mmCIF file with all atom_site columns, C-alpha atoms in Angstrom:
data_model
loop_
_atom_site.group_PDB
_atom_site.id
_atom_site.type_symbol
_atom_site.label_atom_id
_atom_site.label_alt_id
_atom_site.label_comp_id
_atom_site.label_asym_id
_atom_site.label_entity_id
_atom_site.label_seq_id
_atom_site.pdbx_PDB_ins_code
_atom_site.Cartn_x
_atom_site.Cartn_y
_atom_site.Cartn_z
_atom_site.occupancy
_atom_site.B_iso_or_equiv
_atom_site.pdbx_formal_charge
_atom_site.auth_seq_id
_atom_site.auth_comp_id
_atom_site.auth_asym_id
_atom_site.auth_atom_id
_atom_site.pdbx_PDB_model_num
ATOM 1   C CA . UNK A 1 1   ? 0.000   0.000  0.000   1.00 0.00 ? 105 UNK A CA 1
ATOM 2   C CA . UNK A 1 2   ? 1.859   3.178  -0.513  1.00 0.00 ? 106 UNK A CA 1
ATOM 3   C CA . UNK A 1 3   ? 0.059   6.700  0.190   1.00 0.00 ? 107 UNK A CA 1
ATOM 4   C CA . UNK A 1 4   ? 0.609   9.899  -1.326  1.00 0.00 ? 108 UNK A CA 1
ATOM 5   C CA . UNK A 1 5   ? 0.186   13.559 0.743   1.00 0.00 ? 109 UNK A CA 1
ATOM 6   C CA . UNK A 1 6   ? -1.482  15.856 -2.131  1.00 0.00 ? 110 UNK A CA 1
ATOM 7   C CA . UNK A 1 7   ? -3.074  19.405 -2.161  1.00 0.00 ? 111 UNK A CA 1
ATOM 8   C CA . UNK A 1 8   ? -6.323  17.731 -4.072  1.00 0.00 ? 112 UNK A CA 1
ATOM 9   C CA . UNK A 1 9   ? -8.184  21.231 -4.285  1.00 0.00 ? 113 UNK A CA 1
ATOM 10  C CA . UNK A 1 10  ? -5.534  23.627 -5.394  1.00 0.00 ? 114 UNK A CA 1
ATOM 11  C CA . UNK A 1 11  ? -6.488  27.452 -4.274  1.00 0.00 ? 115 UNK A CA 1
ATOM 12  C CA . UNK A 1 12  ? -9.188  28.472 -6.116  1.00 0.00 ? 116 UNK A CA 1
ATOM 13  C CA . UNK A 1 13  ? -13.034 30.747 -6.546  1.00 0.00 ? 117 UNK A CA 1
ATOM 14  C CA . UNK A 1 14  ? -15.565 28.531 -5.729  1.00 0.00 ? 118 UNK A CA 1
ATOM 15  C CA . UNK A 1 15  ? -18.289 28.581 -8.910  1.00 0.00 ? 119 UNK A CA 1
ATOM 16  C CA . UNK A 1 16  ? -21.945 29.032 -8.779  1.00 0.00 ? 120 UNK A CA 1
ATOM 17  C CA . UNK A 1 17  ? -23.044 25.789 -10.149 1.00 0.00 ? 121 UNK A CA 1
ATOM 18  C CA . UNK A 1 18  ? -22.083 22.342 -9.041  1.00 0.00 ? 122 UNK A CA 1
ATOM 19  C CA . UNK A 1 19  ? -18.589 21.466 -9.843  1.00 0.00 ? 123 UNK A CA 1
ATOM 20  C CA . UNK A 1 20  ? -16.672 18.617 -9.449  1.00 0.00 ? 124 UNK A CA 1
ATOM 21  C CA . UNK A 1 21  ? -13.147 19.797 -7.846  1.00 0.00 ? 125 UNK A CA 1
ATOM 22  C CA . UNK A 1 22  ? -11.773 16.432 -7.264  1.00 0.00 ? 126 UNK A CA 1
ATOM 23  C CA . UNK A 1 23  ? -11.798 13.150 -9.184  1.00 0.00 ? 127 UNK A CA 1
ATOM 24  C CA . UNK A 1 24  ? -10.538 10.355 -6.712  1.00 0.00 ? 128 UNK A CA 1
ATOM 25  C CA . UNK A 1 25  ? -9.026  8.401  -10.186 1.00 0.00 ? 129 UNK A CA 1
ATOM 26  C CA . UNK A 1 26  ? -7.629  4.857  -9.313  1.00 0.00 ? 130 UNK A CA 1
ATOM 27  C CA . UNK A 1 27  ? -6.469  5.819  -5.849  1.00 0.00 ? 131 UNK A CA 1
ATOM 28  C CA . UNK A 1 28  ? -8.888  5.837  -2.632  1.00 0.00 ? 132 UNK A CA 1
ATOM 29  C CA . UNK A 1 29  ? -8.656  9.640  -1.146  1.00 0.00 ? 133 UNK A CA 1
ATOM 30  C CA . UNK A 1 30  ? -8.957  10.377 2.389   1.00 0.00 ? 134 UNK A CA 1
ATOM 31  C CA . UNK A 1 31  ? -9.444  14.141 3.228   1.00 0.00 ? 135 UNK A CA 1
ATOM 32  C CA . UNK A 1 32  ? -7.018  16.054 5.621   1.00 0.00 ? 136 UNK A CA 1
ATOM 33  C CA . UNK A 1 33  ? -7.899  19.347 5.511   1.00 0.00 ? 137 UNK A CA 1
ATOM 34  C CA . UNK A 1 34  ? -10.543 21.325 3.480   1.00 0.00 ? 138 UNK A CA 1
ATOM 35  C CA . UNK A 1 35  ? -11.066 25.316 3.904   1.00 0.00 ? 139 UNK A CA 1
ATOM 36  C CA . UNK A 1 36  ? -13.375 27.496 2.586   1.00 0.00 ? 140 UNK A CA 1
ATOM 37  C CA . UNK A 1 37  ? -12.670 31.560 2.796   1.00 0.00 ? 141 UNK A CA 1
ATOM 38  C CA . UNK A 1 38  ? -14.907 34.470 1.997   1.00 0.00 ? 142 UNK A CA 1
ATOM 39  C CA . UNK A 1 39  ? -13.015 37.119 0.652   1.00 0.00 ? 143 UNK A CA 1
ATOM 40  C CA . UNK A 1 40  ? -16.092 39.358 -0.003  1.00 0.00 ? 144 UNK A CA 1
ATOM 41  C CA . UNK A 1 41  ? -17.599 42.261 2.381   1.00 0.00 ? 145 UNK A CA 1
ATOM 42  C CA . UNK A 1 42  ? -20.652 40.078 2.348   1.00 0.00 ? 146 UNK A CA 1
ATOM 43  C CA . UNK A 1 43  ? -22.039 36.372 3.455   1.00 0.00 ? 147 UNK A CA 1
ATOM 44  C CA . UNK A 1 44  ? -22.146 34.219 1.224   1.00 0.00 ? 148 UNK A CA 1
ATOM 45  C CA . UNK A 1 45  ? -22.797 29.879 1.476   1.00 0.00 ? 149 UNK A CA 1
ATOM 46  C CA . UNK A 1 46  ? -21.091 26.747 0.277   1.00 0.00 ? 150 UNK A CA 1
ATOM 47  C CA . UNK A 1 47  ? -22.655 23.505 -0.650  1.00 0.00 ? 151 UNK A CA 1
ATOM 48  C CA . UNK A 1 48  ? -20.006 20.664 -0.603  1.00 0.00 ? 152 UNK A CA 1
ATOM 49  C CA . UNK A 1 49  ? -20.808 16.988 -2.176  1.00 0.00 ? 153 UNK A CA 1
ATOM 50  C CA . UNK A 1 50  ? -18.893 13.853 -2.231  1.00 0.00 ? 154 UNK A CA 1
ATOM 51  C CA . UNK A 1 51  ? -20.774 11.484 -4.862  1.00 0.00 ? 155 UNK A CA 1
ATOM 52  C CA . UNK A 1 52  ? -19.353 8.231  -5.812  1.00 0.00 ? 156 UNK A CA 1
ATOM 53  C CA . UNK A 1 53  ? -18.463 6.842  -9.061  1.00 0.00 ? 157 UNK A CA 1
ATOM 54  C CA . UNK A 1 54  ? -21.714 7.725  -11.395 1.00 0.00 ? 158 UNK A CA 1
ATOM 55  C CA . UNK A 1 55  ? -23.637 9.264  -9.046  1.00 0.00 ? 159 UNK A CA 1
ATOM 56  C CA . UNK A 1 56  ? -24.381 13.378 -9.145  1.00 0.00 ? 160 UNK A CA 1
ATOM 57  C CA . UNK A 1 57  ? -24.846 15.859 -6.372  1.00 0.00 ? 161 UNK A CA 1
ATOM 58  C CA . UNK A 1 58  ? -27.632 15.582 -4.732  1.00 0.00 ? 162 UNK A CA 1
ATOM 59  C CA . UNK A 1 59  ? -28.851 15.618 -0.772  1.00 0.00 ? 163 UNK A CA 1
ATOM 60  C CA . UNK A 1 60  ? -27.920 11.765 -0.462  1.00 0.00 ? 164 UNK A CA 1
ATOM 61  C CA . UNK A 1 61  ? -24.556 12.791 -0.899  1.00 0.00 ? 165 UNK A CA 1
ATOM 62  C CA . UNK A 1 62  ? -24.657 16.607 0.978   1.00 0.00 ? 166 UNK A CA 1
ATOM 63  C CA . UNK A 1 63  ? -22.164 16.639 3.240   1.00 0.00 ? 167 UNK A CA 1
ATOM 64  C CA . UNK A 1 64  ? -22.305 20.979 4.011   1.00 0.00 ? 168 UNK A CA 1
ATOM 65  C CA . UNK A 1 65  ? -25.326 22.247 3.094   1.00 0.00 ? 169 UNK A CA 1
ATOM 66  C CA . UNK A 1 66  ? -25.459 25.798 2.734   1.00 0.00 ? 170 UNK A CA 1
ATOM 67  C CA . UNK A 1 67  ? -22.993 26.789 5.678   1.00 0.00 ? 171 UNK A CA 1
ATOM 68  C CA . UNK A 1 68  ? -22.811 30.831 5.466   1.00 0.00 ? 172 UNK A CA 1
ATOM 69  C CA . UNK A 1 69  ? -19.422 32.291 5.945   1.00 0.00 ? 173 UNK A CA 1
ATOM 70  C CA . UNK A 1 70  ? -19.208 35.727 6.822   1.00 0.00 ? 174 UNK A CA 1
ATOM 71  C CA . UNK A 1 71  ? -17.745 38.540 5.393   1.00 0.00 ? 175 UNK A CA 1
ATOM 72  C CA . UNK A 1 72  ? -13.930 37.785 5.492   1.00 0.00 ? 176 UNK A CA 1
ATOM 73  C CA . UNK A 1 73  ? -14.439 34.371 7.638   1.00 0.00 ? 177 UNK A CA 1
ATOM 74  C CA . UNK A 1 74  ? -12.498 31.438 6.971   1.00 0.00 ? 178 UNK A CA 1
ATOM 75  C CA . UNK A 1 75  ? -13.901 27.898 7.628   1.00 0.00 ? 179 UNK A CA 1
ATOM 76  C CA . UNK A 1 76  ? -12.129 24.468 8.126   1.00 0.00 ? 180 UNK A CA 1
ATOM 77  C CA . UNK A 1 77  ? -14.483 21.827 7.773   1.00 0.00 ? 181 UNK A CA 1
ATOM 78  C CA . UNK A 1 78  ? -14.292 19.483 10.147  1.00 0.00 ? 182 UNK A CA 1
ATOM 79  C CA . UNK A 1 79  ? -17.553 17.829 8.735   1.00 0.00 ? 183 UNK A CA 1
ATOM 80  C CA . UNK A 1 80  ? -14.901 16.892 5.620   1.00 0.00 ? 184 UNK A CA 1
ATOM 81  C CA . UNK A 1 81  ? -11.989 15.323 7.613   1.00 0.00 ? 185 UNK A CA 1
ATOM 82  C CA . UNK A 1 82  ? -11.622 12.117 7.363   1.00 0.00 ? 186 UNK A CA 1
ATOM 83  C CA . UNK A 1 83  ? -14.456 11.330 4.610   1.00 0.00 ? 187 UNK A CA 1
ATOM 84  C CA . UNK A 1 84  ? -13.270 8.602  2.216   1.00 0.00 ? 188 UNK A CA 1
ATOM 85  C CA . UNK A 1 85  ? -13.836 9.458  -1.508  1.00 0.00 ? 189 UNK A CA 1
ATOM 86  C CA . UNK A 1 86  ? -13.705 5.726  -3.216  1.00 0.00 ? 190 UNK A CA 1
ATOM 87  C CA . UNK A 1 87  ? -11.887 5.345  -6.727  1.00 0.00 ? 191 UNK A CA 1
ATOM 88  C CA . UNK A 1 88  ? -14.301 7.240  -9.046  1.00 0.00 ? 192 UNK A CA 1
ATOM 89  C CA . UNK A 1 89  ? -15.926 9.539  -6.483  1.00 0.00 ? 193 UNK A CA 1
ATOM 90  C CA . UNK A 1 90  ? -15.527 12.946 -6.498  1.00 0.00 ? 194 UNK A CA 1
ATOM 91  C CA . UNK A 1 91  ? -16.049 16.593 -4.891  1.00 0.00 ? 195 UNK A CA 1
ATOM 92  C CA . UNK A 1 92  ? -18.196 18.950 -5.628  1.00 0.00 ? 196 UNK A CA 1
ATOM 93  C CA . UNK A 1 93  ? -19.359 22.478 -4.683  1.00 0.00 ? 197 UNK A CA 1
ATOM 94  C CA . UNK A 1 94  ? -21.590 25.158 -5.352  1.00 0.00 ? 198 UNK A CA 1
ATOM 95  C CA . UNK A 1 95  ? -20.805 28.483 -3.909  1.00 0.00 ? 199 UNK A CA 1
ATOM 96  C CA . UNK A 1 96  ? -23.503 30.539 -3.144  1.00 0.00 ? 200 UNK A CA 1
ATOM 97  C CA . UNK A 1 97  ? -22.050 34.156 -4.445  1.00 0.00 ? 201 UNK A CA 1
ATOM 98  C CA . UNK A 1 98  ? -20.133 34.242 -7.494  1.00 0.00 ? 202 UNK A CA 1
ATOM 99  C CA . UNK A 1 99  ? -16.139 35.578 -6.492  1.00 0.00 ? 203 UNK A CA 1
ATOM 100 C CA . UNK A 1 100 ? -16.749 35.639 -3.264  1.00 0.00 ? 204 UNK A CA 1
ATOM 101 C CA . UNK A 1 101 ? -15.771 32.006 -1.530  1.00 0.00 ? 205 UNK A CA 1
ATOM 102 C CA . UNK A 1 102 ? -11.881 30.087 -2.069  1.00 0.00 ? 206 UNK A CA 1
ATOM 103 C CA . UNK A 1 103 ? -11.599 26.930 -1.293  1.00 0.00 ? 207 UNK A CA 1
ATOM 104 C CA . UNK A 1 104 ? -9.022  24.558 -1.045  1.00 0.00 ? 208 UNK A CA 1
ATOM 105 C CA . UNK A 1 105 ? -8.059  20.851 0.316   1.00 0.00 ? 209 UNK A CA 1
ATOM 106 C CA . UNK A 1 106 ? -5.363  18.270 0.772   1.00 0.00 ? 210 UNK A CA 1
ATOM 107 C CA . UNK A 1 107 ? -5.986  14.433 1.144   1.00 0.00 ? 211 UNK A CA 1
ATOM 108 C CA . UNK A 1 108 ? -4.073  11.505 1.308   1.00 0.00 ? 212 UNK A CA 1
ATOM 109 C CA . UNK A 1 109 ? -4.117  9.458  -1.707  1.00 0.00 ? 213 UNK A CA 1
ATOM 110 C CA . UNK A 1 110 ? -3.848  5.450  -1.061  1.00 0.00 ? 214 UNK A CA 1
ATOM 111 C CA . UNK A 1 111 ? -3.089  2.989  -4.040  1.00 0.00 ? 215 UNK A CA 1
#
């Protein structure tokens, strides 16, 4: 088994309609640390998913659901640490403002 530290959610805008982030592609992914920053004046929300393989977003798979950040806040996640995204599953989010929310992660990858 060999396991491999990655930054799976580079530092980026969160968009406005459901987007996968994160493709867990022949590995199994185990999140370490997801954060979600609103660098607007105003509140804005984040949806976060993790569907498996062929599955979409969708509340069976809601794992943040519409958490409001304030203006400048930064949130951590702890709901996402330690979730297990199978080969094939993924992450998405939908931000609630558009430019307003970045997010970023790291997992451990495990082959």
């Amino acid at each position: 088994m060999a396991l491999t530290i990655k930054n799976i959610i580079p530092r980026k805008q969160a968009e406005t309609s459901a987007t996968i982030q994160y493709t867990s592609t022949g590995v199994t992914t185990v999140i370490d640390k997801f954060t979600v920053t609103n660098t607007s004046v105003s509140d804005a929300y984040i949806n976060v998913y993790l569907p498996n393989s062929g599955s979409s977003p969708s509340v069976s798979n809601l794992i943040i659901n519409g958490r409001t950040l304030g203006a400048r806040e930064t949130y951590s996640c702890p709901e996402l640490v330690g979730q297990v995204i199978p080969s094939g599953g993924y992450i998405s989010t939908l931000a609630g403002t558009s430019n307003a929310l970045t997010i970023s992660a790291s997992g451990t990858q495990i082959v």
